[in-house]
Amino acid sequence: MTSFTIGDADFLRDGHPHRVLSGAIHYFRVHPDHWADRIRSARLMGLNTVETYVAWNAHEPRRGEWDATGANDLGRFLDLVAAEGLDAIVRPGPYICAEWHNGGLPVWLTGVGSALRSSEPSYLAEVSAYLRRVYDIVAPRQIDRGGPVVLVQIENEYGAYGADADYLRALVDVTRDAGITVPLTTVDQPIDRMLSDGSLPSLHRTGSFGSRSTERLETLRRHQPTGPLMCSEFWDGWFDWWGGVHHTTGVEAAAKELDDLLAAGASVNVYMFHGGTNFGLTNGANDKGRYLPLVTSYDYDAPLDESGAPTDKFFAFRDVIAKYAPVPDELPSPPTEAPVVSAALTRAGSWTDGATSDAVTARPRSFDELGHLSALVRYDVELPEDAPGTLLVDEVRDLAWVSVDGVGIGSLSRTRQDRAIAVPAGRHLSILVEDQGRVNYDHRLGEEKGLIGAVSLDGVPLTGWRSTPLDVAEIAATGSFGASATGPAAWTGVVDLDAPSDLFLDTSEWGKGYAFVNGFLLGRYWRNGPQRTLYVPAPITRAGANEIVVLELEQLVSAVASFVGRASLGVTEE
């Protein structure tokens, strides 16, 4: 069997110096029928390795309900990497950031009060059980057992969060006890404190950066005086948030940084090689003083775009890599336009006004208290008297639509830091709250969602709340729509295709909501931008009739489902 170790200056493959040329593909952001194609494209750019995070909350959204099949089949993904003749790097966290909801940590874990990312015993017990399940998949696929896995990472940018060396040692122990024999690494931003706090002497330190490569490699070398230098996250693009712009990086500038890195003899993992999509409700959020939920697309301005087509950056990076390593002559297929088709949408009914929960509580219950993993909870309460007043909430997480006696009166936004709204005379108050994405970075991990704390009218607390979870996927699947002529509406339609095809659903004439094709939740759309199309992977489509369901929270400008030839991810700063 092949060996893979760390020498005095290099990675060693069977004792010979080896440079890791890796690219990130998150299996959980790509339809599984597309995995082989994306992996093949990595080889055609000249990469010899594919890296992936493991998203714990994708595998175990509810405690004890572990799933490693279908879109979560990590083993199959690694087998496809091996079949393409490539190595693999696995980064199981348990925290992954990745602009993924809750940083990959399950809500059932983060809501129990344990000290996250620490050596606190109850937290470590859950993490250890999770890692053992992952390593059951990874261990037999290590390179010294004939598989592709050459490196496994411990935690993720831990130096930006904490400095609990006992925690890191515990992760190493469970990793080694589970049969992981390949070298173990850590990654941190090239800041002295982070590189010091985020690792252990027994682990190989690597860096995460996307510019000033020479300078940052020098910083990394101070903390990792021997062995190979590696940028484990070479940021070649960036992510987008609702209400912002579409972020891009210049092709020439990114290629020069990659060239500088490789010229220094370093190994690299291009983050991202292919970003993919935050399908469903999986987008994360950032909050560094202002809450910014992330968009559905994770295109990342990567060498492969969201639909898997090579970009100018692909060819520029390929040319750089060719200076340092053999590159295949073969090229991926050039991008083609997707079918341009449309279908009229018919109003199917209301969808947020179903039966109210029977349980009555003094305060609104959070999504977490309800064990609710979907996007919406409706809060209903009777107003004490027929008079206007000022409604005040302690905190709304994240966006709320307020109505009195069935008539909408406005919204409260966490991003705008709203807390108060004037309400007219009426008897019944209803507040529909959307979880727009859980924070994936820093110390707001695991925060509760919903109406948080007390809610009062003119200083008098409102009590007697009914908190009703709304599962958007279940509502769309069952077609359980109501008869109300006001409020959020469901829309349905059918589009005919000659054959299964990648599509781009134009949402620019819609308000805010969720779109489904053939029962598959593509993700969120929002006129707030920048994203204007939702990617529809070909494997979820079919020849003939394709069913569309749109759950609109606000207002459609045009009741038409239009599919356009190319993605539209919004205006850029350039």
Coordinates of C-alpha atoms in Angstrom, one line a residue:
M1 CA 0.0 0.0 0.0
T2 CA 1.0 3.6 -0.6
S3 CA 2.3 5.7 2.4
F4 CA 1.8 9.4 2.9
T5 CA 3.8 11.1 5.6
I6 CA 5.3 14.5 6.6
G7 CA 9.0 14.9 6.1
D8 CA 11.4 17.6 7.2
A9 CA 10.5 19.8 4.2
D10 CA 7.8 18.1 2.2
F11 CA 4.9 15.8 2.1
L12 CA 6.2 12.3 1.3
R13 CA 4.4 9.8 -0.9
D14 CA 6.1 6.5 -0.5
G15 CA 9.1 8.4 0.7
H16 CA 9.3 10.8 -2.2
P17 CA 8.6 14.6 -2.1
H18 CA 5.0 15.4 -3.1
R19 CA 3.1 18.6 -3.5
V20 CA -0.6 18.6 -2.7
L21 CA -2.6 20.4 -5.4
S22 CA -6.1 20.3 -4.1
G23 CA -9.5 21.9 -4.7
A24 CA -12.5 22.1 -2.5
I25 CA -15.8 20.5 -3.5
H26 CA -18.4 20.1 -0.8
Y27 CA -20.4 17.0 -1.6
F28 CA -23.4 18.4 0.4
R29 CA -23.6 21.4 -2.0
V30 CA -23.6 19.4 -5.2
H31 CA -26.3 17.0 -6.5
P32 CA -24.8 13.5 -6.1
D33 CA -25.4 12.7 -9.7
H34 CA -23.0 15.6 -10.5
W35 CA -20.2 14.5 -8.1
A36 CA -18.2 12.5 -10.7
D37 CA -18.3 15.3 -13.3
R38 CA -17.1 18.0 -10.8
I39 CA -14.3 15.6 -9.6
R40 CA -13.2 14.9 -13.2
S41 CA -13.0 18.7 -13.8
A42 CA -10.7 19.0 -10.9
R43 CA -8.3 16.6 -12.5
L44 CA -8.5 18.4 -15.8
M45 CA -7.4 21.6 -14.1
G46 CA -4.3 19.8 -13.0
L47 CA -5.3 19.1 -9.4
N48 CA -4.2 15.9 -7.7
T49 CA -6.5 16.1 -4.7
V50 CA -10.1 16.9 -3.8
E51 CA -10.9 18.3 -0.3
T52 CA -14.3 18.3 1.4
Y53 CA -15.7 19.4 4.7
V54 CA -18.2 17.1 6.5
A55 CA -21.4 18.8 7.5
W56 CA -22.6 17.2 10.8
N57 CA -26.0 18.8 10.6
A58 CA -26.6 17.4 7.1
H59 CA -25.9 13.9 8.4
E60 CA -27.7 14.2 11.7
P61 CA -30.3 17.0 11.7
R62 CA -32.1 15.3 14.6
R63 CA -30.2 13.6 17.4
G64 CA -29.7 9.9 16.7
E65 CA -31.1 10.1 13.1
W66 CA -27.8 9.5 11.3
D67 CA -27.9 9.4 7.5
A68 CA -25.0 8.7 5.2
T69 CA -26.9 7.8 2.1
G70 CA -27.9 9.7 -1.1
A71 CA -26.8 13.3 -1.0
N72 CA -25.0 12.5 2.3
D73 CA -23.1 9.5 1.0
L74 CA -19.6 10.6 1.9
G75 CA -18.2 7.2 1.2
R76 CA -19.4 7.2 -2.4
F77 CA -18.0 10.7 -2.9
L78 CA -14.6 9.6 -1.7
D79 CA -14.8 6.4 -3.9
L80 CA -15.5 8.7 -6.9
V81 CA -12.4 10.7 -6.0
A82 CA -10.4 7.5 -6.0
A83 CA -11.9 6.4 -9.2
E84 CA -10.6 9.6 -10.9
G85 CA -7.1 8.8 -9.6
L86 CA -7.1 11.6 -7.1
D87 CA -6.3 11.9 -3.4
A88 CA -8.7 13.3 -0.8
I89 CA -8.5 15.5 2.2
V90 CA -11.3 15.2 4.8
R91 CA -12.2 18.1 7.2
P92 CA -14.8 16.7 9.6
G93 CA -14.9 19.7 12.0
P94 CA -17.0 19.2 14.0
Y95 CA -17.3 23.0 13.3
I96 CA -16.8 23.8 9.6
C97 CA -17.9 27.5 9.1
A98 CA -18.2 27.2 5.3
E99 CA -21.0 29.8 5.2
W100 CA -23.2 26.8 6.1
H101 CA -26.0 27.1 8.6
N102 CA -24.8 26.9 12.2
G103 CA -21.3 26.2 11.0
G104 CA -22.2 22.6 10.4
L105 CA -23.2 22.0 14.1
P106 CA -26.7 20.5 14.6
V107 CA -29.3 22.7 16.2
W108 CA -30.1 19.9 18.8
L109 CA -26.5 20.2 20.0
T110 CA -26.1 23.9 20.1
G111 CA -29.3 24.5 21.9
V112 CA -28.6 22.5 25.0
G113 CA -26.4 25.0 26.8
S114 CA -23.1 23.1 26.4
A115 CA -19.9 25.2 25.9
L116 CA -19.4 24.8 22.2
R117 CA -16.0 24.0 20.7
S118 CA -14.5 23.2 24.1
S119 CA -13.5 20.3 26.4
E120 CA -16.8 20.5 28.3
P121 CA -17.6 16.8 28.9
S122 CA -21.2 16.7 27.5
Y123 CA -20.1 18.5 24.3
L124 CA -17.1 16.3 23.9
A125 CA -19.3 13.2 24.3
E126 CA -21.5 14.2 21.4
V127 CA -18.6 15.3 19.2
S128 CA -16.8 12.0 19.8
A129 CA -19.8 10.0 18.8
Y130 CA -20.1 12.0 15.6
L131 CA -16.5 11.7 14.7
R132 CA -16.5 8.0 15.2
R133 CA -19.3 7.7 12.7
V134 CA -17.4 9.8 10.2
Y135 CA -14.2 7.8 10.7
D136 CA -16.1 4.6 10.2
I137 CA -16.4 5.9 6.6
V138 CA -13.0 7.5 6.3
A139 CA -10.7 5.1 8.0
P140 CA -11.0 2.2 5.5
R141 CA -10.5 4.8 2.7
Q142 CA -7.1 6.0 3.8
I143 CA -4.2 5.8 1.4
D144 CA -2.4 3.2 3.5
R145 CA -5.4 0.9 3.0
G146 CA -5.8 1.5 -0.7
G147 CA -8.1 4.5 -0.5
P148 CA -7.7 8.2 -1.5
V149 CA -7.6 9.9 1.9
V150 CA -4.1 11.5 2.6
L151 CA -4.9 14.1 5.3
V152 CA -7.5 14.7 8.0
Q153 CA -8.0 18.1 9.6
I154 CA -8.7 18.6 13.3
E155 CA -11.3 21.3 14.0
N156 CA -11.4 24.4 11.8
E157 CA -9.8 27.8 12.2
Y158 CA -10.0 27.2 16.0
G159 CA -7.5 29.9 16.8
A160 CA -10.1 32.5 15.7
Y161 CA -12.5 31.1 18.4
G162 CA -10.7 29.6 21.4
A163 CA -7.5 28.3 22.9
D164 CA -8.7 25.1 24.7
A165 CA -5.7 22.8 24.1
D166 CA -7.5 20.0 26.0
Y167 CA -10.3 20.2 23.5
L168 CA -7.9 19.8 20.6
R169 CA -6.1 16.9 22.3
A170 CA -9.4 15.1 22.8
L171 CA -10.2 15.5 19.1
V172 CA -6.8 14.0 18.3
D173 CA -7.4 11.1 20.7
V174 CA -10.7 10.1 19.2
T175 CA -9.3 10.5 15.7
R176 CA -6.4 8.2 16.3
D177 CA -8.5 5.8 18.4
A178 CA -10.9 5.5 15.4
G179 CA -8.0 4.2 13.2
I180 CA -7.0 7.4 11.4
T181 CA -3.3 7.0 10.6
V182 CA -2.7 9.6 8.0
P183 CA -1.2 13.0 9.0
L184 CA -3.4 15.3 11.0
T185 CA -3.5 19.1 10.2
T186 CA -5.0 22.3 11.5
V187 CA -5.8 25.5 9.6
D188 CA -5.8 29.1 10.8
Q189 CA -5.6 32.5 9.4
P190 CA -1.9 33.8 9.3
I191 CA -2.1 35.8 12.5
D192 CA 0.3 34.9 15.3
R193 CA -2.3 34.4 18.0
M194 CA -4.6 32.3 15.8
L195 CA -1.8 30.0 14.6
S196 CA -0.6 29.6 18.2
D197 CA -4.0 29.0 19.8
G198 CA -5.5 26.9 17.0
S199 CA -3.1 23.9 17.0
L200 CA -0.9 21.5 19.0
P201 CA 2.8 20.5 18.6
S202 CA 1.7 17.1 17.3
L203 CA -0.4 18.7 14.5
H204 CA 0.8 20.2 11.2
R205 CA -0.2 23.8 10.9
T206 CA -1.5 25.2 7.6
G207 CA -2.9 28.6 6.6
S208 CA -6.0 30.2 5.2
F209 CA -5.7 33.2 3.0
G210 CA -6.2 34.5 -0.6
S211 CA -3.7 37.4 -1.0
R212 CA -0.2 38.4 0.0
S213 CA 0.8 34.8 -0.3
T214 CA 4.6 35.3 0.2
E215 CA 4.1 37.4 3.4
R216 CA 1.6 35.0 4.8
L217 CA 3.7 31.9 4.1
E218 CA 6.5 33.6 6.1
T219 CA 4.1 34.0 9.0
L220 CA 3.1 30.4 8.8
R221 CA 6.7 29.3 8.7
R222 CA 7.4 30.9 12.0
H223 CA 4.8 28.7 13.6
Q224 CA 5.5 25.6 11.5
P225 CA 9.3 25.6 11.3
T226 CA 9.6 22.2 9.6
G227 CA 7.6 20.2 7.0
P228 CA 5.8 21.5 4.0
L229 CA 4.1 24.9 3.8
M230 CA 0.4 24.6 2.8
C231 CA -2.4 27.0 2.3
S232 CA -5.3 24.8 3.1
E233 CA -7.8 27.5 2.1
F234 CA -6.6 29.6 -0.9
W235 CA -9.6 31.9 -1.1
D236 CA -10.1 32.5 -4.8
G237 CA -13.5 34.3 -4.5
W238 CA -16.0 35.2 -1.8
F239 CA -19.6 34.6 -0.7
D240 CA -22.6 36.8 -1.1
W241 CA -25.3 38.0 1.3
W242 CA -28.8 39.3 0.7
G243 CA -28.8 43.0 0.1
G244 CA -25.2 43.1 -1.0
V245 CA -23.3 42.7 -4.2
H246 CA -22.1 39.7 -6.0
H247 CA -18.4 39.3 -5.0
T248 CA -15.7 38.4 -7.5
T249 CA -12.0 38.5 -7.6
G250 CA -9.9 39.5 -10.6
V251 CA -8.7 36.5 -12.6
E252 CA -5.2 37.8 -13.2
A253 CA -4.8 38.8 -9.5
A254 CA -6.0 35.4 -8.2
A255 CA -3.7 33.6 -10.7
K256 CA -0.7 35.6 -9.6
E257 CA -1.3 34.8 -6.0
L258 CA -1.5 31.1 -6.8
D259 CA 1.7 31.4 -8.8
D260 CA 3.4 33.1 -5.9
L261 CA 2.3 30.4 -3.6
L262 CA 3.4 27.6 -5.8
A263 CA 6.7 29.3 -6.6
A264 CA 7.5 29.3 -2.9
G265 CA 7.2 25.5 -3.0
A266 CA 3.9 25.4 -1.0
S267 CA 1.0 23.0 -1.3
V268 CA -2.4 24.4 -1.8
N269 CA -6.1 23.7 -1.5
V270 CA -8.1 26.0 -3.7
Y271 CA -11.2 27.2 -1.8
M272 CA -13.4 26.8 -3.7
F273 CA -12.7 24.8 -6.8
H274 CA -16.5 24.4 -7.2
G275 CA -18.8 26.1 -4.7
G276 CA -22.1 24.7 -5.6
T277 CA -25.4 25.7 -4.0
N278 CA -27.0 26.1 -0.6
F279 CA -30.0 24.0 -1.6
G280 CA -33.0 24.0 0.7
L281 CA -32.6 26.1 3.8
T282 CA -28.8 25.5 4.4
N283 CA -27.4 28.9 3.9
G284 CA -25.5 30.4 6.9
A285 CA -25.3 34.0 8.1
N286 CA -22.7 36.4 9.5
D287 CA -23.2 38.8 12.4
K288 CA -20.4 41.1 13.3
G289 CA -22.7 43.8 14.6
R290 CA -25.1 43.5 11.7
Y291 CA -26.9 40.3 10.8
L292 CA -26.3 39.4 7.1
P293 CA -28.0 36.2 5.9
L294 CA -26.2 34.5 2.9
V295 CA -27.7 33.8 -0.4
T296 CA -28.7 30.5 -1.9
S297 CA -25.9 30.4 -4.5
Y298 CA -22.4 29.4 -3.3
D299 CA -20.9 30.1 -6.7
Y300 CA -17.9 31.8 -4.9
D301 CA -16.5 33.1 -8.2
A302 CA -14.7 29.7 -8.3
P303 CA -12.9 28.0 -11.3
L304 CA -16.1 26.0 -11.9
D305 CA -19.2 28.0 -11.7
E306 CA -22.4 27.0 -9.8
S307 CA -23.5 24.8 -12.6
G308 CA -20.2 23.1 -13.1
A309 CA -19.0 25.0 -16.1
P310 CA -15.3 26.1 -16.4
T311 CA -14.7 29.9 -16.0
D312 CA -11.8 32.1 -17.1
K313 CA -10.4 31.4 -13.6
F314 CA -10.3 27.7 -14.4
F315 CA -8.1 28.2 -17.4
A316 CA -5.9 30.8 -15.7
F317 CA -5.3 28.5 -12.7
R318 CA -4.7 25.6 -15.1
D319 CA -1.9 27.6 -16.8
V320 CA -0.3 28.4 -13.5
I321 CA -0.4 24.8 -12.3
A322 CA 1.1 23.7 -15.6
K323 CA 4.3 25.6 -14.7
Y324 CA 4.8 23.3 -11.7
A325 CA 3.1 20.0 -12.5
P326 CA 1.8 17.9 -15.4
V327 CA -1.7 19.0 -16.6
P328 CA -3.9 16.8 -18.8
D329 CA -4.4 17.8 -22.4
E330 CA -8.1 17.1 -22.1
L331 CA -10.5 20.0 -21.3
P332 CA -13.9 20.0 -19.8
S333 CA -16.9 20.7 -22.1
P334 CA -17.5 24.4 -22.7
P335 CA -20.5 25.9 -21.1
T336 CA -23.8 25.9 -23.1
E337 CA -27.0 27.9 -22.7
A338 CA -29.7 26.3 -20.6
P339 CA -33.2 25.9 -22.1
V340 CA -35.1 29.1 -22.2
V341 CA -38.7 28.2 -21.3
S342 CA -41.5 29.6 -19.2
A343 CA -44.8 28.7 -17.6
A344 CA -47.7 30.6 -16.2
L345 CA -48.3 30.3 -12.4
T346 CA -51.7 29.9 -10.9
R347 CA -52.5 31.0 -7.4
A348 CA -53.2 27.8 -5.4
G349 CA -54.2 29.4 -2.2
S350 CA -52.8 30.8 1.1
W351 CA -50.2 28.7 2.9
T352 CA -49.2 30.3 6.2
D353 CA -52.6 30.4 7.9
G354 CA -53.1 26.7 8.8
A355 CA -54.4 25.4 12.1
T356 CA -52.9 27.1 15.1
S357 CA -51.1 25.1 17.8
D358 CA -53.2 24.1 20.8
A359 CA -50.4 24.8 23.2
V360 CA -50.6 28.2 25.0
T361 CA -47.5 29.7 26.7
A362 CA -46.7 32.9 28.5
R363 CA -44.1 33.9 26.0
P364 CA -43.5 32.9 22.4
R365 CA -41.6 29.6 22.0
S366 CA -38.4 29.7 20.0
F367 CA -37.8 27.4 16.9
D368 CA -35.3 25.6 19.2
E369 CA -37.9 25.0 21.9
L370 CA -40.2 23.6 19.3
G371 CA -37.6 21.4 17.8
H372 CA -38.4 23.1 14.5
L373 CA -35.9 22.8 11.6
S374 CA -37.8 24.6 8.8
A375 CA -37.9 28.3 8.0
L376 CA -41.1 29.7 9.7
V377 CA -43.0 29.9 12.9
R378 CA -46.3 31.8 13.3
Y379 CA -47.0 33.4 16.6
D380 CA -50.6 34.2 17.5
V381 CA -52.0 36.1 20.6
E382 CA -55.2 37.9 21.5
L383 CA -54.8 41.7 22.1
P384 CA -56.0 42.9 25.4
E385 CA -58.3 45.7 24.2
D386 CA -59.6 47.3 21.0
A387 CA -57.1 50.1 20.9
P388 CA -53.9 51.1 19.0
G389 CA -50.5 50.9 20.5
T390 CA -46.8 50.3 20.1
L391 CA -45.7 46.7 19.9
L392 CA -42.2 46.1 21.3
V393 CA -40.2 42.9 21.0
D394 CA -36.9 42.1 22.9
E395 CA -35.4 40.6 19.7
V396 CA -36.6 39.2 16.4
R397 CA -34.6 36.5 14.7
D398 CA -34.7 37.1 11.9
L399 CA -37.5 38.7 9.9
A400 CA -41.1 39.1 11.0
W401 CA -44.3 40.1 9.2
V402 CA -46.9 41.5 11.6
S403 CA -50.7 41.5 11.0
V404 CA -53.7 42.4 13.0
D405 CA -57.0 40.7 12.3
G406 CA -55.6 39.3 9.1
V407 CA -54.4 42.6 7.7
G408 CA -50.6 43.1 7.3
I409 CA -49.2 46.2 9.0
G410 CA -45.5 45.9 8.4
S411 CA -42.3 44.0 9.2
L412 CA -39.6 43.8 11.8
S413 CA -36.0 43.0 10.6
R414 CA -33.1 41.9 12.6
T415 CA -30.8 43.2 9.9
R416 CA -32.4 46.7 10.3
Q417 CA -32.3 46.1 14.1
D418 CA -36.0 46.8 14.4
R419 CA -37.8 46.2 17.7
A420 CA -41.0 48.3 17.6
I421 CA -44.0 48.8 15.3
A422 CA -47.3 50.7 15.6
V423 CA -50.3 48.4 15.6
P424 CA -53.9 49.6 15.0
A425 CA -56.9 48.7 17.0
G426 CA -57.8 45.1 16.7
R427 CA -58.3 41.8 18.5
H428 CA -55.9 39.2 17.0
L429 CA -52.2 39.7 16.5
S430 CA -50.2 37.3 14.3
I431 CA -46.5 37.5 13.7
L432 CA -44.9 35.3 11.1
V433 CA -41.1 34.9 11.8
E434 CA -38.5 33.5 9.4
D435 CA -35.2 32.0 10.3
Q436 CA -33.1 33.4 7.5
G437 CA -30.0 31.4 8.2
R438 CA -28.1 30.5 11.3
V439 CA -24.8 32.3 12.0
N440 CA -21.9 30.2 11.0
Y441 CA -18.9 32.1 12.5
D442 CA -17.7 33.4 15.9
H443 CA -19.5 33.3 19.1
R444 CA -23.1 33.7 17.9
L445 CA -23.1 30.0 16.9
G446 CA -26.2 28.2 18.2
E447 CA -28.3 31.2 19.1
E448 CA -32.0 30.6 19.2
K449 CA -34.4 31.7 16.5
G450 CA -37.9 33.2 16.6
L451 CA -39.3 35.9 18.8
I452 CA -36.8 36.0 21.6
G453 CA -37.7 37.3 25.1
A454 CA -40.8 39.3 25.9
V455 CA -43.3 41.0 23.6
S456 CA -45.3 44.0 25.0
L457 CA -48.0 46.4 23.8
D458 CA -47.5 49.9 25.3
G459 CA -45.3 48.4 28.0
V460 CA -47.8 45.7 29.0
P461 CA -46.5 42.2 28.4
L462 CA -48.6 40.1 26.0
T463 CA -49.2 36.6 27.2
G464 CA -51.1 33.5 26.0
W465 CA -49.1 32.8 22.9
R466 CA -49.6 30.0 20.4
S467 CA -46.5 29.1 18.5
T468 CA -47.1 27.2 15.3
P469 CA -44.2 25.7 13.3
L470 CA -44.6 25.9 9.5
D471 CA -42.6 23.3 7.5
V472 CA -42.2 24.8 4.0
A473 CA -41.2 21.5 2.4
E474 CA -44.2 19.7 3.9
I475 CA -46.6 22.4 2.8
A476 CA -45.3 22.4 -0.7
A477 CA -45.3 18.6 -0.9
T478 CA -48.9 18.1 0.5
G479 CA -50.4 21.1 -1.3
S480 CA -52.1 22.0 2.0
F481 CA -53.1 25.4 0.9
G482 CA -55.9 27.6 2.4
A483 CA -58.7 29.7 1.0
S484 CA -57.7 33.1 2.3
A485 CA -57.5 35.8 -0.5
T486 CA -54.9 37.8 1.5
G487 CA -51.5 37.2 2.9
P488 CA -48.7 34.9 1.6
A489 CA -49.8 32.9 -1.4
A490 CA -48.7 29.6 -3.0
W491 CA -48.4 29.5 -6.8
T492 CA -48.1 26.4 -9.0
G493 CA -47.3 25.7 -12.6
V494 CA -45.9 23.2 -15.1
V495 CA -43.0 23.6 -17.5
D496 CA -42.4 21.1 -20.3
L497 CA -38.8 20.0 -21.2
D498 CA -37.6 17.9 -24.1
A499 CA -35.0 16.2 -21.9
P500 CA -33.6 16.6 -18.3
S501 CA -31.6 19.8 -18.3
D502 CA -29.8 22.2 -16.0
L503 CA -32.0 25.3 -15.7
F504 CA -31.8 28.8 -14.2
L505 CA -35.0 30.0 -12.7
D506 CA -35.4 33.7 -12.9
T507 CA -36.8 35.1 -9.6
S508 CA -36.3 38.8 -10.4
E509 CA -40.1 39.4 -10.7
W510 CA -40.9 37.7 -7.5
G511 CA -40.8 39.0 -3.9
K512 CA -39.5 36.7 -1.2
G513 CA -40.0 33.0 -0.6
Y514 CA -39.1 29.4 -1.6
A515 CA -39.1 27.6 -4.9
F516 CA -39.6 23.9 -5.7
V517 CA -39.1 21.9 -8.9
N518 CA -40.5 18.4 -8.9
G519 CA -40.6 18.5 -5.1
F520 CA -37.0 19.6 -4.7
L521 CA -36.5 22.7 -2.6
L522 CA -34.0 24.8 -4.7
G523 CA -33.6 27.3 -1.9
R524 CA -34.6 30.9 -1.0
Y525 CA -35.2 33.8 -3.4
W526 CA -35.5 37.5 -2.4
R527 CA -35.9 40.5 -4.6
N528 CA -33.5 42.2 -2.2
G529 CA -30.7 40.6 -4.3
P530 CA -28.1 40.3 -5.4
Q531 CA -29.0 36.8 -6.6
R532 CA -31.6 36.8 -9.4
T533 CA -31.6 33.1 -10.5
L534 CA -31.9 29.8 -8.8
Y535 CA -29.9 26.9 -10.2
V536 CA -31.9 23.8 -11.1
P537 CA -29.7 20.7 -11.4
A538 CA -30.6 18.5 -14.3
P539 CA -31.0 15.3 -12.2
I540 CA -34.1 16.7 -10.6
T541 CA -35.8 17.5 -13.9
R542 CA -37.4 15.2 -16.4
A543 CA -38.5 15.0 -20.0
G544 CA -42.1 16.2 -20.2
A545 CA -44.0 17.9 -17.4
N546 CA -42.0 19.5 -14.5
E547 CA -44.0 20.7 -11.5
I548 CA -43.2 24.1 -10.0
V549 CA -44.3 25.3 -6.6
V550 CA -43.6 28.8 -5.3
L551 CA -44.3 29.7 -1.7
E552 CA -44.3 33.5 -1.9
L553 CA -44.2 35.5 1.4
E554 CA -44.7 38.9 -0.1
Q555 CA -45.9 39.7 -3.6
L556 CA -45.2 38.4 -7.1
V557 CA -44.7 41.2 -9.7
S558 CA -45.3 38.7 -12.4
A559 CA -47.0 35.3 -12.0
V560 CA -44.7 33.5 -14.5
A561 CA -41.9 31.0 -13.9
S562 CA -39.2 32.0 -16.4
F563 CA -36.2 29.9 -17.0
V564 CA -33.2 31.8 -18.6
G565 CA -30.1 30.7 -20.4
R566 CA -27.5 31.6 -17.8
A567 CA -27.1 32.4 -14.1
S568 CA -27.6 36.0 -12.9
L569 CA -26.0 36.4 -9.5
G570 CA -26.2 40.2 -9.3
V571 CA -24.2 43.3 -9.8
T572 CA -20.5 43.4 -8.8
E573 CA -18.4 46.1 -7.3
E574 CA -16.2 46.2 -10.5

